[in-house]
mmCIF file of C-alpha atoms in Angstrom:
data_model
loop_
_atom_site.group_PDB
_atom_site.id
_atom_site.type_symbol
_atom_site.label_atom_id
_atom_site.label_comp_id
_atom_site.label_asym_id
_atom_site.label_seq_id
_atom_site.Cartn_x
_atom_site.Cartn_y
_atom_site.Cartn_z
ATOM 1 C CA UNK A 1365 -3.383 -20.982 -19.544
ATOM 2 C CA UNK A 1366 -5.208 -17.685 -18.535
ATOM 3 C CA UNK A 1367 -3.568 -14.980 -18.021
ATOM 4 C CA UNK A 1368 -5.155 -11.404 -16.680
ATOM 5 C CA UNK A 1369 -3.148 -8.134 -16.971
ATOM 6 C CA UNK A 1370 -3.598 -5.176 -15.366
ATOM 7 C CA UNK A 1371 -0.389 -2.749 -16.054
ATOM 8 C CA UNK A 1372 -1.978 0.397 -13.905
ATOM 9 C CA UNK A 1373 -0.773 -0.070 -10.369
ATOM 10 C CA UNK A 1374 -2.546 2.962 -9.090
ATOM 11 C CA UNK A 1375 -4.954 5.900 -11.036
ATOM 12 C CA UNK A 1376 -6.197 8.886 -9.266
ATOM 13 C CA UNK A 1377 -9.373 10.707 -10.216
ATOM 14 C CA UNK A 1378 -11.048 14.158 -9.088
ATOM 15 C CA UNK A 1379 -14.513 13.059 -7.273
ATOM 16 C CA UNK A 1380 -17.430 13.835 -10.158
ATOM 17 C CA UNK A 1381 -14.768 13.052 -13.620
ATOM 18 C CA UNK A 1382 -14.532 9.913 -15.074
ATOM 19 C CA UNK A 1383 -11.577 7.810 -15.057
ATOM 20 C CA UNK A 1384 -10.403 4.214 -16.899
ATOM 21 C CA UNK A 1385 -9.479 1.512 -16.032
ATOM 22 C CA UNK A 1386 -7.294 -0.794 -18.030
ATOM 23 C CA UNK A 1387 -7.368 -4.432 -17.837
ATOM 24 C CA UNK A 1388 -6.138 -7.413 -20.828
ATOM 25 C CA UNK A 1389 -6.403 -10.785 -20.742
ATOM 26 C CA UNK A 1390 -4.867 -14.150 -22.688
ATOM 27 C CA UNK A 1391 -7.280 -17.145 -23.274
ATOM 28 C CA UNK A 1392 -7.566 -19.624 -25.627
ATOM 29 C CA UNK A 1393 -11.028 -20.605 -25.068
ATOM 30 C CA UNK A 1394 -13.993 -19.356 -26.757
ATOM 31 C CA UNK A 1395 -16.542 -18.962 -24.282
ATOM 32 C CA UNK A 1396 -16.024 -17.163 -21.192
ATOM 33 C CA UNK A 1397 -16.524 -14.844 -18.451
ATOM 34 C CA UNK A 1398 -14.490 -11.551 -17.182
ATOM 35 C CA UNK A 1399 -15.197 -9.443 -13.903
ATOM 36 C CA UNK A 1400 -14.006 -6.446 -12.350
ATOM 37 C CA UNK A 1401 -14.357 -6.928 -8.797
ATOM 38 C CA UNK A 1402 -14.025 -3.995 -5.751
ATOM 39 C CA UNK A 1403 -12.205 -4.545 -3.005
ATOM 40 C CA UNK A 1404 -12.327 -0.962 -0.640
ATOM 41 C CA UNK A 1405 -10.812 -0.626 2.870
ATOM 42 C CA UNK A 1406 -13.323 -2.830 4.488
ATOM 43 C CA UNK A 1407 -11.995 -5.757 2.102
ATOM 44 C CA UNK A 1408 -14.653 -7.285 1.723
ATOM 45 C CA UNK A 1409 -14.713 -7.873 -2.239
ATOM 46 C CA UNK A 1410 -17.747 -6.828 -4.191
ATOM 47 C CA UNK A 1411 -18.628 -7.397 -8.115
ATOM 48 C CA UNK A 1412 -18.722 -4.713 -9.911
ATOM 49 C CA UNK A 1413 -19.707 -5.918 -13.304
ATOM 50 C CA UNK A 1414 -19.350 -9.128 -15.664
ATOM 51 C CA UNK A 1415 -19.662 -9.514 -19.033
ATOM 52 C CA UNK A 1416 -20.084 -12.616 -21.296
ATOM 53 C CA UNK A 1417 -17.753 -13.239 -24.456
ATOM 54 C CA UNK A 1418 -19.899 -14.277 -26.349
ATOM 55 C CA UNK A 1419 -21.963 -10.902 -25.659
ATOM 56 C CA UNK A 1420 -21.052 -7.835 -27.903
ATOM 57 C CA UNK A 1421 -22.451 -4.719 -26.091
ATOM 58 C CA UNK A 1422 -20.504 -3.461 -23.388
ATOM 59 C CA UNK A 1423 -22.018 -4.153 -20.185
ATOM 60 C CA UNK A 1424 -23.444 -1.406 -18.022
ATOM 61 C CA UNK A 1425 -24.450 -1.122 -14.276
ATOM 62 C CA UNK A 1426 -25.157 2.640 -13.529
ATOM 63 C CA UNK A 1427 -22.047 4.793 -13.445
ATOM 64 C CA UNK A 1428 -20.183 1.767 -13.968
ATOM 65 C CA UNK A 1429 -19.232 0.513 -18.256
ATOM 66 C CA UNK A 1430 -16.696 -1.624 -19.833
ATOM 67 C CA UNK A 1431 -15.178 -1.263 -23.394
ATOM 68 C CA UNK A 1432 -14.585 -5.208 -24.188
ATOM 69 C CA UNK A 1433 -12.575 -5.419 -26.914
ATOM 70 C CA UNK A 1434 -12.276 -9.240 -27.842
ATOM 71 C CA UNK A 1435 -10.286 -9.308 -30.977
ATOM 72 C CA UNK A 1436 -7.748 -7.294 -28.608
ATOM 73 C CA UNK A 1437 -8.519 -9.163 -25.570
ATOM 74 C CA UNK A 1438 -8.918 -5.763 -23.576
ATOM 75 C CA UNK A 1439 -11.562 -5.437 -21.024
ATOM 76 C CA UNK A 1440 -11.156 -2.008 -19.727
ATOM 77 C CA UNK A 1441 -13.568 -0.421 -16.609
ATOM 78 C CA UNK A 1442 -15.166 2.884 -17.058
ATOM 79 C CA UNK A 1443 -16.004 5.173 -14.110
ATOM 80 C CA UNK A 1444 -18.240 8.206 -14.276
ATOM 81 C CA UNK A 1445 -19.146 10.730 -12.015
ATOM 82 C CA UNK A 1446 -16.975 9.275 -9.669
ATOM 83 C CA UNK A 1447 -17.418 9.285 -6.068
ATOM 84 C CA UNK A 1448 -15.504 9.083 -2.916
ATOM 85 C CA UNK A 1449 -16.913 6.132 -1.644
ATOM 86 C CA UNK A 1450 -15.432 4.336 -5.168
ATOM 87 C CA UNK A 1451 -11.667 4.324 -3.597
ATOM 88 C CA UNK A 1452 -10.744 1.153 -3.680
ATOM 89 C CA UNK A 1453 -8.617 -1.499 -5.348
ATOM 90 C CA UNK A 1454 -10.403 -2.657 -8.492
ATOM 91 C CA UNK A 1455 -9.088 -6.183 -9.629
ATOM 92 C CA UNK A 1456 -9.997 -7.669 -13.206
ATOM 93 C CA UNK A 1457 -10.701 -11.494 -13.292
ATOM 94 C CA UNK A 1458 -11.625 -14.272 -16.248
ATOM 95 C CA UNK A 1459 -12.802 -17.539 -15.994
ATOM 96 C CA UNK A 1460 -13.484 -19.823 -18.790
ATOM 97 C CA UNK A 1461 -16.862 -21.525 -18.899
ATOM 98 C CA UNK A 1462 -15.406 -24.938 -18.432
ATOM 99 C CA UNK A 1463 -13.279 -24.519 -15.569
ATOM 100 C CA UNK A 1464 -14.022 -23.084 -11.932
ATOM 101 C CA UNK A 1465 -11.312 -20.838 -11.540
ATOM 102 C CA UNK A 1466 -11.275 -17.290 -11.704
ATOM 103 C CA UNK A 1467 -8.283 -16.183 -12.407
ATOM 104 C CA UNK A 1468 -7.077 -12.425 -11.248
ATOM 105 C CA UNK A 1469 -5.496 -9.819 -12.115
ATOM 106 C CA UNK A 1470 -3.125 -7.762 -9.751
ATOM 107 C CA UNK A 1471 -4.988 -4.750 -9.240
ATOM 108 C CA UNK A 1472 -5.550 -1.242 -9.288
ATOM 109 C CA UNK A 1473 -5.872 1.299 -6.802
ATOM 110 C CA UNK A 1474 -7.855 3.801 -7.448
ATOM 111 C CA UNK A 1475 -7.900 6.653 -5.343
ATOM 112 C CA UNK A 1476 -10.883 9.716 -5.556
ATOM 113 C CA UNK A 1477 -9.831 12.695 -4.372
ATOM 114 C CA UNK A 1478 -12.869 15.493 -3.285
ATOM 115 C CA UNK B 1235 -30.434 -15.166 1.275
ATOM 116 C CA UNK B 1236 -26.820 -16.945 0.673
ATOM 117 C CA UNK B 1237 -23.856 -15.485 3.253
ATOM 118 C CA UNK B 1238 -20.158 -16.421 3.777
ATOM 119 C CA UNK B 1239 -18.317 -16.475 6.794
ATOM 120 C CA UNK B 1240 -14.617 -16.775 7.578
ATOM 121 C CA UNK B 1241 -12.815 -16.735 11.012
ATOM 122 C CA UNK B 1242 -10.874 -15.696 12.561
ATOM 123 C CA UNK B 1243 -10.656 -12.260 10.938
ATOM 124 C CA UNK B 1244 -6.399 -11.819 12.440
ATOM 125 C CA UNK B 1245 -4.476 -14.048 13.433
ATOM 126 C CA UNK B 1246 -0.963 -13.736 14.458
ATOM 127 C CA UNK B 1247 1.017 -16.949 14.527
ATOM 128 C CA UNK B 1248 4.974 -17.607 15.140
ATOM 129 C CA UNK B 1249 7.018 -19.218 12.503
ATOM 130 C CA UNK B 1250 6.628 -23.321 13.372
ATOM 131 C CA UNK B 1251 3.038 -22.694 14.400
ATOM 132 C CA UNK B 1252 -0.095 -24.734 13.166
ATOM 133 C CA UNK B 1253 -2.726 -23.112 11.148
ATOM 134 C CA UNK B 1254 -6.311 -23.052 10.362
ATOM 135 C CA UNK B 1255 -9.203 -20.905 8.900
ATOM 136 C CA UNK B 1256 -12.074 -21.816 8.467
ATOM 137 C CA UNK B 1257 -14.778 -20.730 6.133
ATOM 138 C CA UNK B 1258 -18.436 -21.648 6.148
ATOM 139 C CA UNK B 1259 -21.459 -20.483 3.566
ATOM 140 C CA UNK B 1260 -24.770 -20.502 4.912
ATOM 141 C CA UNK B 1261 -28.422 -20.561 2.588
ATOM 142 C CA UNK B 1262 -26.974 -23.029 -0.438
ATOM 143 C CA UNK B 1263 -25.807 -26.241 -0.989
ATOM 144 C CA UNK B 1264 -23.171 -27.941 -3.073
ATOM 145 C CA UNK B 1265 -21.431 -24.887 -3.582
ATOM 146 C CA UNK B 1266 -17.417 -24.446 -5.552
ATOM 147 C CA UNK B 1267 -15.717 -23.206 -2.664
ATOM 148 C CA UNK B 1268 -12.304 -21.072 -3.048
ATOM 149 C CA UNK B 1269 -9.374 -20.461 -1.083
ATOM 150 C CA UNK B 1270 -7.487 -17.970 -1.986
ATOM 151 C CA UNK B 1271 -4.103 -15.381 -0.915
ATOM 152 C CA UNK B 1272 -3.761 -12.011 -1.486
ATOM 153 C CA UNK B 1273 -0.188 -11.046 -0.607
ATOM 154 C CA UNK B 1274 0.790 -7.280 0.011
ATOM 155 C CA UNK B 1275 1.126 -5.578 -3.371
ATOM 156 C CA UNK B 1276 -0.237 -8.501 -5.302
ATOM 157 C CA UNK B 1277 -3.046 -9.634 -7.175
ATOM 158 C CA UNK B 1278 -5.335 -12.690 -5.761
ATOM 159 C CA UNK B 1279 -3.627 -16.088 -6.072
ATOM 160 C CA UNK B 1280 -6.220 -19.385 -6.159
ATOM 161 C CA UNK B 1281 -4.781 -22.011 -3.856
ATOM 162 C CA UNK B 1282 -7.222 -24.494 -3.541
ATOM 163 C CA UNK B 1283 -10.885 -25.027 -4.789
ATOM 164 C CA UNK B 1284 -13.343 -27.787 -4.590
ATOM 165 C CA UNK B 1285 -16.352 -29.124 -6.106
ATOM 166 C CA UNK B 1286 -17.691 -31.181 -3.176
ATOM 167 C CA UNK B 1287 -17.287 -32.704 -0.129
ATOM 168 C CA UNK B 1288 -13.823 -34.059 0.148
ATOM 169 C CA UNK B 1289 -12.933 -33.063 -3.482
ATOM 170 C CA UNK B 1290 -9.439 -30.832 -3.464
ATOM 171 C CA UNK B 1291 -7.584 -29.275 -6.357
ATOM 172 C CA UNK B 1292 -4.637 -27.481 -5.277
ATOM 173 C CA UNK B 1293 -3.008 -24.558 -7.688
ATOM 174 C CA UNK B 1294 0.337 -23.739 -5.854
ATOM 175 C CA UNK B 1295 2.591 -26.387 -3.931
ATOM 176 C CA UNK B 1296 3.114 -25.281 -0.601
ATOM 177 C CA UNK B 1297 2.841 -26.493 2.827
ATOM 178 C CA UNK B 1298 -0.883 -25.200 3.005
ATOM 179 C CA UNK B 1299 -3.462 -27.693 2.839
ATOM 180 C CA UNK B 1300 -7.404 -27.567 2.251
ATOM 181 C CA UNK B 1301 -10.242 -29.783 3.548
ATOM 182 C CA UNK B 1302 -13.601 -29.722 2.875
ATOM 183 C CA UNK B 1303 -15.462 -32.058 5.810
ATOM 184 C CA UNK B 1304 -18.944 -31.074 4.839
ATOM 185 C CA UNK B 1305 -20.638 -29.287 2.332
ATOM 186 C CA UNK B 1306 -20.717 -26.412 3.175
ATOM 187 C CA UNK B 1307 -17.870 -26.056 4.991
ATOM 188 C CA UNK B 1308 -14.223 -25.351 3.671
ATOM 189 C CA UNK B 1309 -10.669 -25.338 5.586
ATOM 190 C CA UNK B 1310 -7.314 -23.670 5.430
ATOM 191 C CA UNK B 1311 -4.716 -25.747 7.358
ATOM 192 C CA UNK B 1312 -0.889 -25.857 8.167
ATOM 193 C CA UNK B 1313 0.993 -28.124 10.213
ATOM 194 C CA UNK B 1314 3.788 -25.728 10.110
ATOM 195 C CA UNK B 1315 3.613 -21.862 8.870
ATOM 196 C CA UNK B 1316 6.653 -20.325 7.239
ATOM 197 C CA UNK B 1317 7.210 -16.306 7.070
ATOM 198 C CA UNK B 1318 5.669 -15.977 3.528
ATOM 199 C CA UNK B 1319 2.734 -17.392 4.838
ATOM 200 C CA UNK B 1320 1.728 -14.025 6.064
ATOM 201 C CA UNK B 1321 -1.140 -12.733 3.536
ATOM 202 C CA UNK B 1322 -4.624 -11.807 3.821
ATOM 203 C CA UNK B 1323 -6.627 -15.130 2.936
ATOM 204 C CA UNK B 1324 -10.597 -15.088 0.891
ATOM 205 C CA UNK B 1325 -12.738 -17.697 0.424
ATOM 206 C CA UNK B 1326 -15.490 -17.695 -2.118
ATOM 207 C CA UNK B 1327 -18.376 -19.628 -3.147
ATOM 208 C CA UNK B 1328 -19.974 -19.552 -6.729
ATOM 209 C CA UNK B 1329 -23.304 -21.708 -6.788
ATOM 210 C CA UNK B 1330 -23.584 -20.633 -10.631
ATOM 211 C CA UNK B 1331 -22.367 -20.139 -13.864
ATOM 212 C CA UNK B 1332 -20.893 -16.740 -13.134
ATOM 213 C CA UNK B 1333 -19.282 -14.448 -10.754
ATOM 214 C CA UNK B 1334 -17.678 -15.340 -7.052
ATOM 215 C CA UNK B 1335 -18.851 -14.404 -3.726
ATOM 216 C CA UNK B 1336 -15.856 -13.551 -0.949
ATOM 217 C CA UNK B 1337 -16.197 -13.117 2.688
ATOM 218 C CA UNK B 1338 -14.631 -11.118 4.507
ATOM 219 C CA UNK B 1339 -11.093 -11.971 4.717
ATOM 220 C CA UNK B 1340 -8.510 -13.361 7.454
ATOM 221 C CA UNK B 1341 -5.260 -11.256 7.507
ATOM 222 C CA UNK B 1342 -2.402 -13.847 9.003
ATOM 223 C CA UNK B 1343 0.502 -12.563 10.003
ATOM 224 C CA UNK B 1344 3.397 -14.455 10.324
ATOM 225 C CA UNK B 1345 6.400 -13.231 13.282
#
């Protein structure tokens, strides 16, 4: 079965530094997917970013990177310049490419502080 | 452009009470649909999920149920809600290979 991990409850960062979040996952498939998803006060949940196994750079969508790490099964979320509006809980997700679950993590919050 | 709705957004309901939310994506057909719980503190559980009309897969046994009456239309239901029922409740839709789409959210408490 999957299994995603995320052991930081909460992480605080100073608006502008960059911060890290940590996220591993169990899978005994071969091909699949992993997310990190947004969900901020409004709660309406956003994707942040995705990245395909089988793909070995490290995905990128503007101030937002991941270090996957498959051998390790680590799939940690990298944050620069951050900004206020980036408070929010961040949730890490898998899903295998012959199933249709996602399967979640249970979260960080991440608060920004000015 | 494809867009997810769920309703009602809060919903109070005594212990005994029936239940249902409804969720309906507009601008795609045949879509996966989700249901699924976030409790307080917690990560996002999957309850159900289904592939097409009247096609259920439940994750968790519980005295939820899900319905899917037309395409794109997907249900939450209980005859009978129990305290740990309380939650806040997404439904998603994924018309590809990759990532999920959630509206907004129903946040059920139960007294």
């Amino acid at each position: 079965a999957q299994t995603v991990t995320q052991s930081q409850p909460e992480m605080s960062v100073q608006e502008a530094e960059t911060v890290t979040l940590s996220c591993t996952y169990d899978t005994s498939e071969n091909n699949y997917y992993l997310f990190w998803y947004k969900q901020p006060p409004s709660r309406q949940m956003i994707l942040v970013i995705r990245q395909e196994a089988y793909k070995q750079q490290n995905a990128t969508e503007n101030r937002f990177s991941v270090n996957f790490q498959k051998a390790a099964k680590s799939f940690s979320l990298k944050i620069s310049d951050s900004q206020l509006g980036d408070t929010a809980m961040y949730f890490c997700a898998s899903r295998s490419y012959n199933t249709d679950k996602l399967i979640f993590g249970t979260g960080t919050r991440l608060q920004v502080f000015p | 452009s494809q867009t997810i709705h769920q309703w009602p957004a809060t919903l109070v309901q005594p212990v005994g009470s029936p239940l249902s939310l409804e969720c309906t994506v507009e601008g795609t057909s045949n879509p996966n649909l989700y249901w699924y719980r976030q409790a307080a503190g917690r990560g996002l559980q999957l309850l159900f999920y289904s592939v097409g009309i009247g096609q259920i897969s439940s994750e968790v046994p519980q005295n939820l149920s899900a319905s899917r009456p037309q395409d794109r239309q997907f249900i939450l239901s209980s005859k009978k809600l129990l305290l740990s029922d309380s939650g806040f409740y997404l439904c998603a839709w994924r018309g590809g290979p990759r990532e999920l789409f959630f509206g907004e959210g129903s946040r059920l408490t139960v007294l």
